[in-house]
Each structure stands twice: as C-alpha cells, then as structure tokens.
C-alpha cells in the first residue's frame, strides 16, 4: 500500500498549494497583443486589468515619462507636460452604448419633429381652404417682358387730331366774325396771366402773414379746447351741456319758424331723423355699465329699481312709432277704411295686400295696449302691497310701544319662529309675528339684528374661503395639466375657422345584404319608396329646418342660478320653490306669459272659424247704383260661404296645454333632430340651410361661387405631393374670375371691419 | 289695372353671336320664391338618389397574372402605366388606358415582395424572396431581345419591401434590417437596426424625403431618418401593422393598416396616441394608400372588400366589393385622383372609380355646373335623415354583415362588462380609457 503511494514531496506540494491559491486571482489567458490594424476586435483581448497586480505591471504611466524627461536634457518639455497634465482635465468615460444610442435617437427625433413642424402653416391653410386645386399650381415664372416691348410712340396727338383741332379753331374764328366779336382771345389770356403774376407789396405781404398766423393760432386753440372738453368725464357736465344745446336749438328753431318756415321744416326733419337714429340705437335699453351695475343692486334697493324702470320707460317712449294725428291724415284714413270695406274681395290678392300692413299695425297697437295694461296692473298691485306693508308696520310699531309701556320689566326668553313667507305677485311678503316681539326692548332688537348680521358675515366669509380654496386647487390642477406638452399645439393654433362650414357625417354605413333575387319584396320596397317621394314633395317649407335645441332647456336655469347665487346662504331656510317662482316672475316682470299663451291658442282657432265672403264688388249690380240695401244684404248673405262647423281644438279644455295641430307626421321623417357635427349653434346651422344656392334663387355668379367644389382636380394630370416651395411661396395670382371676386370681397370685408 | 311686363321674346331679337344665350330675366326676390327651401330639399333628395343609381364603381378587370397579386408599383410620371408583381415572381407592366399588359417577365424566385419606380420613372426596382434587388429599365426591350435586369444586387439580408426616395437617387429596403441604398452602388450606404427580426414594410415620406417608416413584426412602427445613424422612435401597437402610407399633402401624418381590423392615423410628432382610429373593416387590413390630394385613403382588407375613408373621419365613406374578389392584398390610388386599383388573391387586378357615381368621359361646362350644384346641395342637406339614409345605404356581402354583427356583439359585451366592473368597484379605480389610447402599448425612445 505504501509502495503504491507517491512519496511526499514538499517542493511539489508547495507548488501545488501556490497554484491553488493563484487559481482565483490570476487569469488563465494571457494578455492579447495587437501588431496589425484590424476592424474586428478579438473578444479575448478585452481582459480586465487585475486589481491584485502591483503598480509595476500596470504599464507606463504619465509620471514615469515626466521623470525620464527630467533626467534627460528635455527638462523644459517635461515641465510643460506636467503642467498640461495638472491643468487639463481628462475626458470622462464614454456612456454605455444603449444609453448613448438612446440619446442620439431622441436628438434625431427632435430634429425631425422640428423639420415636420415647418409644414404646420401650410397644412392648416390647406385644410381650411374653401376650394383646393390639384395639382397645386407651381411657382410663378418671371419673364422679362420689357425685352420684347415696343418703343412708346412719343407723339400723343394723332395727325387726325391735330387737323381736327385746327379746323375747330378756324370754325370758332368764323363764328366770331359772323357775330362781330372783335376781342382777341390771346390778349385776354395774357391779361389774366399778368394779373396773377402781379407782385404784392411788402406791407400786403406782412398783413397777409399776420392774418394767416392768427387763423392758425385760433385753430390750434380751438382744437386744444375741444380735446380738453372731450376728456371731461363728468356726467353732470355732459348732461348740462346737452341741455344747453337743446335749448339753443329750440331757440333757433323758434326764430326760424317766424322768419324762415321752410328752413324750420328742414330743421324739424333733421330732429326727426336724429330721433329715428336714436331709436335704431340701443340707448336706454339698460345695457350700459351704469345699468348693469345697478342691476346688481336692484334686488335690494327699491330706488334703484325705479331708476331702471324709468330708463326702460324712456327707451319705450323713444322707440314707439309716432302716429300722425293731423286732421288731414285722419280724413284720408277714413277714406281708406271706406275703400277697404268696399274692396274686401277674397279672390283679388292686390286689394288684400294693401290692407295687410294696416292690420298688422293695428295688431301692434293692441299688443302695446295689452302690455301697458299688464304693466299698470303689476305696478298697482305693487303699490297695494307696499301700502299694506306700511300699514302693518305702523300697527306693529303701535303695538310694540303699547306693550313696552305695559310690560317694561318682564322679559321672556324668545323662541325663534320661522316666519312664513308668502309670495305675492313677485314680492316676498313676510308676516311678522307680533307675539315674538312682545317682550323685547329696543336694545334687544338691535342686539338680535347685530347677531344676525354677524352670523351672516361669518357664513359669507366661510363661503368665500371655500371658493378661494377651490379656485386655488383648480389653478394647481391647471398647472399640472399645463405641464404636459402638446406637440400639435402649433398646428391647432394655426388652424382658423372654416368660412364655409360643411356637414360632416362620420357614421358607419347602413349596411344591408346584397339582394339575391328580384322578387316581390323589392317591388314593394320600390312602392314604398315612391310613396316616400310623394310625401317628400308636399313638405311644409317651414318644417324642413325646425330643430329642437337641447341646450336651450338649461339656459333659464343658468339665469336663475346667476341671479340667486349670492342669496344661497341667506335664504337657506326659505322655501326653495317659492324662491324659484320669485326669480322667474322677476325675470318676466313686464309680460304675462300665460295670457300670451292663451292668446296664441285662441288666434289659432279664430283662423279656422272664419267664414268666407264670396261677393265681389260690382258683381250683380249691373244696373248701376240704386239697388236697395236689403237686396244687397240678402245677396251677400247668399254668397257667404259657410264653412263646416269648427272642429274643437284638442287642447280646448286644457289650460296649460297647447297642442300644435298643424304639424304633419310625414314631414317629421324629413326633419333634422339634432345639430350636425361641425355646427355649434342652431342659428349657424339654420343659416347654412336657409340660404338657397340654386340658379333659380340666386344670381348666376353667386350660384357659381356657392356651388364651387371643395376639391378641383384636372383629368390626366399627375398630382405631385406637396413641394418644399410651398413653404416660401407668395400668394398665388388668381386666374379664375370667381376666385378673384371672392378675394376682393374678403378684402372689402376686412377693410370694413378695420 | 295694366300690368307692364318686360318682354324679351327671343324671336324679336337677333343674337350678336351664335354662342350668346338668351338671358332669362329673373326676379330673385325671396318673397316671390316661397318654396325655395322645399324645392332645394327635393332636388337634394333626387340628387342623392341619382347618385346611388349611378354608383357603379367597377370599371374593368386586368387579368394575366397566373398567381395572386402581391404588390403594385405606381409610375410617378405616367398615369397609364403600372407595374404589378405576383406570388410566382412574375412582374407585369400594364397599359391602363388600353387595359392590356405591355410586358411580363419573371423577376424573382418565389414572391415578388415589393417594387418601386425610380424618381423619374426610368427604372423599376423589385425585391423578392431570393434576397436580390433587381433593376429593370422602363423601356420595353426590342423584339427578339430577352427581358433582363439592368442590374442585380445581392443582398446580405432577407428583403421584404422597397421604397424609393421621391427627390434623390436613394432607395430603402427592409427585411432583417432597414438598409439605405444609392442607385449607383451595390452596397447599402447605411443599415439601421433596432433589435427586431423582421421589418415587412417600408415607406418614404413623400414630402420630407429624408424621413421613412417601417412596420415590424413585433407589432411596432419604427421611424427613421436616412441621414441619422440611428433609428428615431418606435411605437408598439396592440397588433401588427401590415402597411404604412404617408399623407402626400400633410408631411407629418401617416396611416397604418393594422391586423386588428382598424387603421390608425398618427401624427409623427405625437405618437402617444393616434389622431384617428378608422373602423369598419371586419378582418385584417392588408394595405392602405392615400389619394394624391391627401384628403382620403383607400384600404384593402382580408374580408374581401375595399373601403374608402376620409383622412380625418373614423368611418368609411364607401365600400367596394364584387362576388369574385377574394382577399384583397394590395391597393393603389391613381395619381390623378380618379381611379383605384386593387390586387387580390385570385390573380386579378381590378380598376375602380374613386368616386362611385362619377361620370367618365367628356363633361360639358353646363353639365359640370349641374354636377357641382348637385354636389353642393347634397352636402348642404347631408344631415337630413332621409338624405343621409339614402346616401349611406350600402349592400354588403353576407359574410361581412355577419362578421359585423358578431363584432358588434363582442364589443357590446365588453362594454357591458366594463361598465359592470366599474359599477361594482371603488370610484375611479376603473378609469374611462378613450378608444384612441387603447391601441398604443408603448413608445420606445
């Protein structure tokens, strides 16, 4: 056994141990050396320099180089090198490849983004253009036309013209000779010239200069004064000035009336015109800042309300149509009436047309009367309510006084009771309970009020705090939202509104199976379609464009919210319904909706119930005048077309209901139910539908303009993609007449706005 | 009462020229035309009906290929010339005006994967499954001469597509890598790679001609700049994109045809979400091509239909199909904005009108004015229900209808489920995600 074993060799053992020790630290592969340039690098050469290996194996360092140089004769260079080494920084280790690539990619992408962003303006313009023509017209080519131009002919008058002039001259002379006029024209002209050229004396010159200077000074003074006066903001001043002006004008007018009646008449016309102008303007409509400011306070302040009402009354007075009350006019009116009575011919539209405006005017008059009546009634009721309130207050005061005298010492704890609120014709009338105040002294009342006020104040403060907090939060949110960059912002900013909005229908197609056989089903379908055709041809014109607008429902609510916002806290305990009613009735203080509504209803039924008089003027009276009245009356009775007994309205007995009986079910299928996409308001859409574009309804040029297609392409021409020259191209010179006209129109509109 | 009338009886007047038309005096006072609204409405209704009556978009069928059509090459200058490649490696060049094939030659072993004309159309580049790029002269060889490529380039990598720069002499191929080539050199100038195994489409931007984009098999779209050493950006969608087309008028917009039946229009500068998702196909969309006006694009789909979309609307405006047309593989919109070409699996190339009811042939000015008027009133009354119903009514094959119903059911079910989950979970835990944001998985920098 021992023979088989190797004898223990300490040296070999030591070596083995060392080898084992070195296993972890040393690398088995030696360092790779390059002796030739290579593109591909061997992966084995990328060995790590070992940490454990001492300095000497690191290779030649910079310091060694300097040391060597110092010992040799190149001390200077050594110093320089050292200097450089100490002052200059060593470049940083390059980034890892994936990171570096990522950075490169982002930079590249940013560059491309920027480059593509150049097209924003062009694209935006193209998108909003009314008509686009493809292929896009290329750049204009400039040709030097001057090179081929003919030289201008210098003589302006032609030979013929010269001859004509000469003959004219001769003719004139001949005529003169015939008359016997011996004045020489040439001499006259010369005299004139001399007069003009005559020099002024020195004094004259000076005087003239002084005069001019004075005029200039006066002008500048006046302008300065006017400027100053224009700057005056005082309302009182302006009011006074206006009054003064009016007075002056009145005086002038009076004088004129006596001296020059014609001029006075003109003046009167001018006054009338100014009144009409004012009528046309929106003066006194409570739309100014003053009125708006007052409206805020109007809720709480009676006087302010009165002021506003006064203002409105003024406007009404101004805008009312003046009826001429001259006696002559009256006479003519009577005559007209008589004529009307004679001419009420149902089959002659011309006579009817004459009457129509008059009737309308009458109706208007009725309307105003009706309105007046309501205003009066409202105001009366207000007055009555006020009076009652005053009376109540007086009684209350008396009672308080009495009670104070009687029970001065007794003070009971007071329970607060909710006061009942009654709404009376737009006014909150609060019944003040007498029992609660029985034992109160004046001081207590004051204290109570102060407390109330304090409470209110604190509540309001809290509310305000809340609001500010919310606002802050929202602002912060906005800020957060803003942080997100929008790459397409530029494009969005550059897009402008399409001048000619078109309906865009972005819906899936209504799919249907391919018909396999032509059978009865399809026939019936065709029948149905023809039916539809017939229905389509009898559509009510007014119904084609009637649409319900969903948002209109909300608007009144919004109004109420706006009105009642501040009072939320104060009126918290007041019945909500009452409050609602209050605001609505306030909003429509002037007019009565219910009456209006009923009137509409009755009017509808009136139209239905009217009988037709078929008697025509002159008809049946062949023998001339002198027919007996009775006979005429009997005949007329006979010719009265009595229509069938009026149908009862479906909503006859229902007060709050109005059923429109004129609508047809067939037309409903043709009506648009909601506003189509790009349109935002009903008015816009209706306007786009209302204007006709057909040849029969608009002039030919307008027709061409309105029916211009949005994209025009030419047959057989390749449409090249957008070219870089589009970026710097000036506006295209328009060749088409319609294009030019459109451009001119636009320019005119712009000028008008500016 | 005597009514005075202006009498312009044409019998009593002599025309100045024979072209002069007698003016009809008209009174445009709207009070005299109380029914102008209804009249125009009825006209619009009739115009829409006529539009549907005349909607016969199919023009002709170009037959000649002996295998399915794989790709199209539009000639950049000639409207009547088009090249097509087939699955068997055959390339045909068509005379579209005469509806005949001018030349045909076998270009590759296996599929012709892509083809592109040079910028002025003097030569045609084709790539095939045999890893070669072949250059063919546009000029027809003389009689007796054999068809042979002007140049054949052997590529180191597999090739799946080719696109030519519109302005200079470079073109780009895709496959394993995206390579930029110069026409004069046999080696690529640049190879751009971003850790993807297959890029199956490539497309140069026609406006900013240095920018190009690829669709990769890892469901991503990669943007490149041919001057940069690195790709620019990658967007990963939920499904693979099959084809990509740039808008020729809006340099920054492109549309991809996706495997999930939708198309997505992106703005290059904002890839986080598509600008628009275009629905309506019921199977994978295989190809997309923009109209040269940039207003519309046409798509081919595996559901055997061709659809036309407005570039900024999410639903198609028209659908084309025939009984015999199988899976549509490639599509092209002619450069005069008038015709659409579709190549399908069953070896045929079909020519369609881009506007289904457009009249072909000469249109006299008065006729043109009338057409314009009809278009205008149709547009004006487009939102009226009857007109909308007629204008948007289409008959589709049964399988499409069934697939649509199925898709609708699936979508409804998903919506319902989501709503239910939302109802029964904490508020805000199941957020509302817009349809646009659902389809973009991530954006790689």
JSON list of C-alpha atoms in Angstrom, two decimals, chain A residues 441-560:
[
{"chain": "A", "resi": 441, "resn": "UNK", "atom": "CA", "xyz": [-86.81, 96.13, 24.32]},
{"chain": "A", "resi": 442, "resn": "UNK", "atom": "CA", "xyz": [-85.28, 98.18, 21.56]},
{"chain": "A", "resi": 443, "resn": "UNK", "atom": "CA", "xyz": [-81.77, 97.22, 22.65]},
{"chain": "A", "resi": 444, "resn": "UNK", "atom": "CA", "xyz": [-82.61, 93.58, 22.39]},
{"chain": "A", "resi": 445, "resn": "UNK", "atom": "CA", "xyz": [-83.88, 94.05, 18.90]},
{"chain": "A", "resi": 446, "resn": "UNK", "atom": "CA", "xyz": [-80.69, 95.80, 17.94]},
{"chain": "A", "resi": 447, "resn": "UNK", "atom": "CA", "xyz": [-78.57, 93.10, 19.52]},
{"chain": "A", "resi": 448, "resn": "UNK", "atom": "CA", "xyz": [-80.51, 90.44, 17.74]},
{"chain": "A", "resi": 449, "resn": "UNK", "atom": "CA", "xyz": [-80.03, 92.17, 14.45]},
{"chain": "A", "resi": 450, "resn": "UNK", "atom": "CA", "xyz": [-76.35, 92.57, 15.12]},
{"chain": "A", "resi": 451, "resn": "UNK", "atom": "CA", "xyz": [-76.06, 88.89, 15.87]},
{"chain": "A", "resi": 452, "resn": "UNK", "atom": "CA", "xyz": [-77.88, 88.06, 12.71]},
{"chain": "A", "resi": 453, "resn": "UNK", "atom": "CA", "xyz": [-75.60, 90.25, 10.75]},
{"chain": "A", "resi": 454, "resn": "UNK", "atom": "CA", "xyz": [-72.57, 88.68, 12.42]},
{"chain": "A", "resi": 455, "resn": "UNK", "atom": "CA", "xyz": [-73.83, 85.23, 11.57]},
{"chain": "A", "resi": 456, "resn": "UNK", "atom": "CA", "xyz": [-74.41, 86.17, 8.01]},
{"chain": "A", "resi": 457, "resn": "UNK", "atom": "CA", "xyz": [-70.99, 87.70, 7.78]},
{"chain": "A", "resi": 458, "resn": "UNK", "atom": "CA", "xyz": [-69.29, 84.64, 9.18]},
{"chain": "A", "resi": 459, "resn": "UNK", "atom": "CA", "xyz": [-71.21, 82.40, 6.82]},
{"chain": "A", "resi": 460, "resn": "UNK", "atom": "CA", "xyz": [-70.29, 84.56, 3.89]},
{"chain": "A", "resi": 461, "resn": "UNK", "atom": "CA", "xyz": [-66.66, 84.57, 4.96]},
{"chain": "A", "resi": 462, "resn": "UNK", "atom": "CA", "xyz": [-66.63, 80.79, 5.16]},
{"chain": "A", "resi": 463, "resn": "UNK", "atom": "CA", "xyz": [-68.18, 80.56, 1.75]},
{"chain": "A", "resi": 464, "resn": "UNK", "atom": "CA", "xyz": [-65.63, 82.93, 0.34]},
{"chain": "A", "resi": 465, "resn": "UNK", "atom": "CA", "xyz": [-62.83, 80.91, 1.91]},
{"chain": "A", "resi": 466, "resn": "UNK", "atom": "CA", "xyz": [-64.21, 77.78, 0.34]},
{"chain": "A", "resi": 467, "resn": "UNK", "atom": "CA", "xyz": [-64.43, 79.41, -3.02]},
{"chain": "A", "resi": 468, "resn": "UNK", "atom": "CA", "xyz": [-60.87, 80.68, -2.86]},
{"chain": "A", "resi": 469, "resn": "UNK", "atom": "CA", "xyz": [-59.67, 77.25, -1.81]},
{"chain": "A", "resi": 470, "resn": "UNK", "atom": "CA", "xyz": [-61.45, 75.64, -4.71]},
{"chain": "A", "resi": 471, "resn": "UNK", "atom": "CA", "xyz": [-60.04, 78.18, -7.05]},
{"chain": "A", "resi": 472, "resn": "UNK", "atom": "CA", "xyz": [-56.54, 77.57, -5.79]},
{"chain": "A", "resi": 473, "resn": "UNK", "atom": "CA", "xyz": [-56.97, 73.87, -6.24]},
{"chain": "A", "resi": 474, "resn": "UNK", "atom": "CA", "xyz": [-58.28, 74.27, -9.70]},
{"chain": "A", "resi": 475, "resn": "UNK", "atom": "CA", "xyz": [-55.38, 76.55, -10.55]},
{"chain": "A", "resi": 476, "resn": "UNK", "atom": "CA", "xyz": [-52.97, 73.95, -9.28]},
{"chain": "A", "resi": 477, "resn": "UNK", "atom": "CA", "xyz": [-54.70, 71.33, -11.33]},
{"chain": "A", "resi": 478, "resn": "UNK", "atom": "CA", "xyz": [-54.46, 73.52, -14.35]},
{"chain": "A", "resi": 479, "resn": "UNK", "atom": "CA", "xyz": [-50.79, 73.97, -13.70]},
{"chain": "A", "resi": 480, "resn": "UNK", "atom": "CA", "xyz": [-50.36, 70.25, -13.54]},
{"chain": "A", "resi": 481, "resn": "UNK", "atom": "CA", "xyz": [-52.25, 69.85, -16.74]},
{"chain": "A", "resi": 482, "resn": "UNK", "atom": "CA", "xyz": [-50.19, 72.51, -18.38]},
{"chain": "A", "resi": 483, "resn": "UNK", "atom": "CA", "xyz": [-47.01, 70.61, -17.74]},
{"chain": "A", "resi": 484, "resn": "UNK", "atom": "CA", "xyz": [-47.98, 68.09, -20.38]},
{"chain": "A", "resi": 485, "resn": "UNK", "atom": "CA", "xyz": [-46.51, 69.35, -23.61]},
{"chain": "A", "resi": 486, "resn": "UNK", "atom": "CA", "xyz": [-48.77, 69.38, -26.62]},
{"chain": "A", "resi": 487, "resn": "UNK", "atom": "CA", "xyz": [-46.78, 68.65, -29.74]},
{"chain": "A", "resi": 488, "resn": "UNK", "atom": "CA", "xyz": [-49.57, 69.66, -32.06]},
{"chain": "A", "resi": 489, "resn": "UNK", "atom": "CA", "xyz": [-50.23, 72.97, -30.35]},
{"chain": "A", "resi": 490, "resn": "UNK", "atom": "CA", "xyz": [-48.73, 74.95, -33.17]},
{"chain": "A", "resi": 491, "resn": "UNK", "atom": "CA", "xyz": [-50.95, 73.29, -35.74]},
{"chain": "A", "resi": 492, "resn": "UNK", "atom": "CA", "xyz": [-54.01, 73.80, -33.58]},
{"chain": "A", "resi": 493, "resn": "UNK", "atom": "CA", "xyz": [-53.17, 77.44, -33.07]},
{"chain": "A", "resi": 494, "resn": "UNK", "atom": "CA", "xyz": [-52.66, 77.99, -36.75]},
{"chain": "A", "resi": 495, "resn": "UNK", "atom": "CA", "xyz": [-55.94, 76.46, -37.82]},
{"chain": "A", "resi": 496, "resn": "UNK", "atom": "CA", "xyz": [-58.56, 79.03, -38.48]},
{"chain": "A", "resi": 497, "resn": "UNK", "atom": "CA", "xyz": [-62.26, 78.62, -38.68]},
{"chain": "A", "resi": 498, "resn": "UNK", "atom": "CA", "xyz": [-63.66, 77.31, -41.88]},
{"chain": "A", "resi": 499, "resn": "UNK", "atom": "CA", "xyz": [-65.53, 80.05, -43.63]},
{"chain": "A", "resi": 500, "resn": "UNK", "atom": "CA", "xyz": [-67.93, 77.66, -45.27]},
{"chain": "A", "resi": 501, "resn": "UNK", "atom": "CA", "xyz": [-68.87, 75.03, -42.78]},
{"chain": "A", "resi": 502, "resn": "UNK", "atom": "CA", "xyz": [-69.98, 71.75, -44.18]},
{"chain": "A", "resi": 503, "resn": "UNK", "atom": "CA", "xyz": [-71.83, 68.98, -42.51]},
{"chain": "A", "resi": 504, "resn": "UNK", "atom": "CA", "xyz": [-69.54, 66.10, -41.69]},
{"chain": "A", "resi": 505, "resn": "UNK", "atom": "CA", "xyz": [-71.18, 62.76, -41.26]},
{"chain": "A", "resi": 506, "resn": "UNK", "atom": "CA", "xyz": [-68.87, 60.32, -39.58]},
{"chain": "A", "resi": 507, "resn": "UNK", "atom": "CA", "xyz": [-71.07, 57.31, -39.11]},
{"chain": "A", "resi": 508, "resn": "UNK", "atom": "CA", "xyz": [-70.85, 53.72, -40.21]},
{"chain": "A", "resi": 509, "resn": "UNK", "atom": "CA", "xyz": [-72.60, 52.98, -43.48]},
{"chain": "A", "resi": 510, "resn": "UNK", "atom": "CA", "xyz": [-76.08, 51.47, -43.25]},
{"chain": "A", "resi": 511, "resn": "UNK", "atom": "CA", "xyz": [-75.24, 48.03, -44.42]},
{"chain": "A", "resi": 512, "resn": "UNK", "atom": "CA", "xyz": [-77.66, 45.68, -45.98]},
{"chain": "A", "resi": 513, "resn": "UNK", "atom": "CA", "xyz": [-77.46, 42.34, -47.71]},
{"chain": "A", "resi": 514, "resn": "UNK", "atom": "CA", "xyz": [-76.96, 42.19, -51.43]},
{"chain": "A", "resi": 515, "resn": "UNK", "atom": "CA", "xyz": [-80.34, 41.38, -52.92]},
{"chain": "A", "resi": 516, "resn": "UNK", "atom": "CA", "xyz": [-80.14, 37.92, -54.37]},
{"chain": "A", "resi": 517, "resn": "UNK", "atom": "CA", "xyz": [-83.36, 37.83, -56.32]},
{"chain": "A", "resi": 518, "resn": "UNK", "atom": "CA", "xyz": [-85.59, 40.49, -57.66]},
{"chain": "A", "resi": 519, "resn": "UNK", "atom": "CA", "xyz": [-88.88, 39.46, -56.18]},
{"chain": "A", "resi": 520, "resn": "UNK", "atom": "CA", "xyz": [-91.98, 40.89, -54.77]},
{"chain": "A", "resi": 521, "resn": "UNK", "atom": "CA", "xyz": [-90.23, 42.19, -51.73]},
{"chain": "A", "resi": 522, "resn": "UNK", "atom": "CA", "xyz": [-88.11, 44.54, -53.75]},
{"chain": "A", "resi": 523, "resn": "UNK", "atom": "CA", "xyz": [-91.19, 45.58, -55.68]},
{"chain": "A", "resi": 524, "resn": "UNK", "atom": "CA", "xyz": [-92.98, 46.50, -52.54]},
{"chain": "A", "resi": 525, "resn": "UNK", "atom": "CA", "xyz": [-89.90, 48.33, -51.43]},
{"chain": "A", "resi": 526, "resn": "UNK", "atom": "CA", "xyz": [-89.96, 50.34, -54.62]},
{"chain": "A", "resi": 527, "resn": "UNK", "atom": "CA", "xyz": [-93.60, 51.11, -53.97]},
{"chain": "A", "resi": 528, "resn": "UNK", "atom": "CA", "xyz": [-92.74, 52.30, -50.54]},
{"chain": "A", "resi": 529, "resn": "UNK", "atom": "CA", "xyz": [-90.00, 54.49, -51.93]},
{"chain": "A", "resi": 530, "resn": "UNK", "atom": "CA", "xyz": [-92.35, 56.08, -54.42]},
{"chain": "A", "resi": 531, "resn": "UNK", "atom": "CA", "xyz": [-94.70, 56.74, -51.58]},
{"chain": "A", "resi": 532, "resn": "UNK", "atom": "CA", "xyz": [-91.93, 58.45, -49.78]},
{"chain": "A", "resi": 533, "resn": "UNK", "atom": "CA", "xyz": [-91.27, 60.51, -52.85]},
{"chain": "A", "resi": 534, "resn": "UNK", "atom": "CA", "xyz": [-94.80, 61.74, -52.90]},
{"chain": "A", "resi": 535, "resn": "UNK", "atom": "CA", "xyz": [-94.66, 62.62, -49.28]},
{"chain": "A", "resi": 536, "resn": "UNK", "atom": "CA", "xyz": [-91.42, 64.42, -49.78]},
{"chain": "A", "resi": 537, "resn": "UNK", "atom": "CA", "xyz": [-92.94, 66.63, -52.43]},
{"chain": "A", "resi": 538, "resn": "UNK", "atom": "CA", "xyz": [-95.54, 68.06, -50.08]},
{"chain": "A", "resi": 539, "resn": "UNK", "atom": "CA", "xyz": [-93.31, 69.08, -47.26]},
{"chain": "A", "resi": 540, "resn": "UNK", "atom": "CA", "xyz": [-94.12, 72.13, -45.28]},
{"chain": "A", "resi": 541, "resn": "UNK", "atom": "CA", "xyz": [-91.30, 74.59, -46.02]},
{"chain": "A", "resi": 542, "resn": "UNK", "atom": "CA", "xyz": [-91.11, 75.88, -42.50]},
{"chain": "A", "resi": 543, "resn": "UNK", "atom": "CA", "xyz": [-90.77, 72.45, -41.06]},
{"chain": "A", "resi": 544, "resn": "UNK", "atom": "CA", "xyz": [-87.74, 71.39, -43.02]},
{"chain": "A", "resi": 545, "resn": "UNK", "atom": "CA", "xyz": [-85.49, 73.45, -40.84]},
{"chain": "A", "resi": 546, "resn": "UNK", "atom": "CA", "xyz": [-87.13, 73.28, -37.47]},
{"chain": "A", "resi": 547, "resn": "UNK", "atom": "CA", "xyz": [-84.95, 71.61, -34.94]},
{"chain": "A", "resi": 548, "resn": "UNK", "atom": "CA", "xyz": [-85.09, 71.21, -31.23]},
{"chain": "A", "resi": 549, "resn": "UNK", "atom": "CA", "xyz": [-82.13, 72.58, -29.40]},
{"chain": "A", "resi": 550, "resn": "UNK", "atom": "CA", "xyz": [-81.32, 70.55, -26.37]},
{"chain": "A", "resi": 551, "resn": "UNK", "atom": "CA", "xyz": [-79.32, 73.15, -24.53]},
{"chain": "A", "resi": 552, "resn": "UNK", "atom": "CA", "xyz": [-82.00, 75.77, -24.62]},
{"chain": "A", "resi": 553, "resn": "UNK", "atom": "CA", "xyz": [-83.65, 73.99, -21.72]},
{"chain": "A", "resi": 554, "resn": "UNK", "atom": "CA", "xyz": [-80.74, 74.77, -19.48]},
{"chain": "A", "resi": 555, "resn": "UNK", "atom": "CA", "xyz": [-80.41, 78.42, -20.22]},
{"chain": "A", "resi": 556, "resn": "UNK", "atom": "CA", "xyz": [-83.23, 79.52, -17.95]},
{"chain": "A", "resi": 557, "resn": "UNK", "atom": "CA", "xyz": [-81.82, 77.52, -15.09]},
{"chain": "A", "resi": 558, "resn": "UNK", "atom": "CA", "xyz": [-78.47, 79.11, -15.61]},
{"chain": "A", "resi": 559, "resn": "UNK", "atom": "CA", "xyz": [-80.11, 82.50, -15.47]},
{"chain": "A", "resi": 560, "resn": "UNK", "atom": "CA", "xyz": [-81.76, 81.66, -12.20]}
]
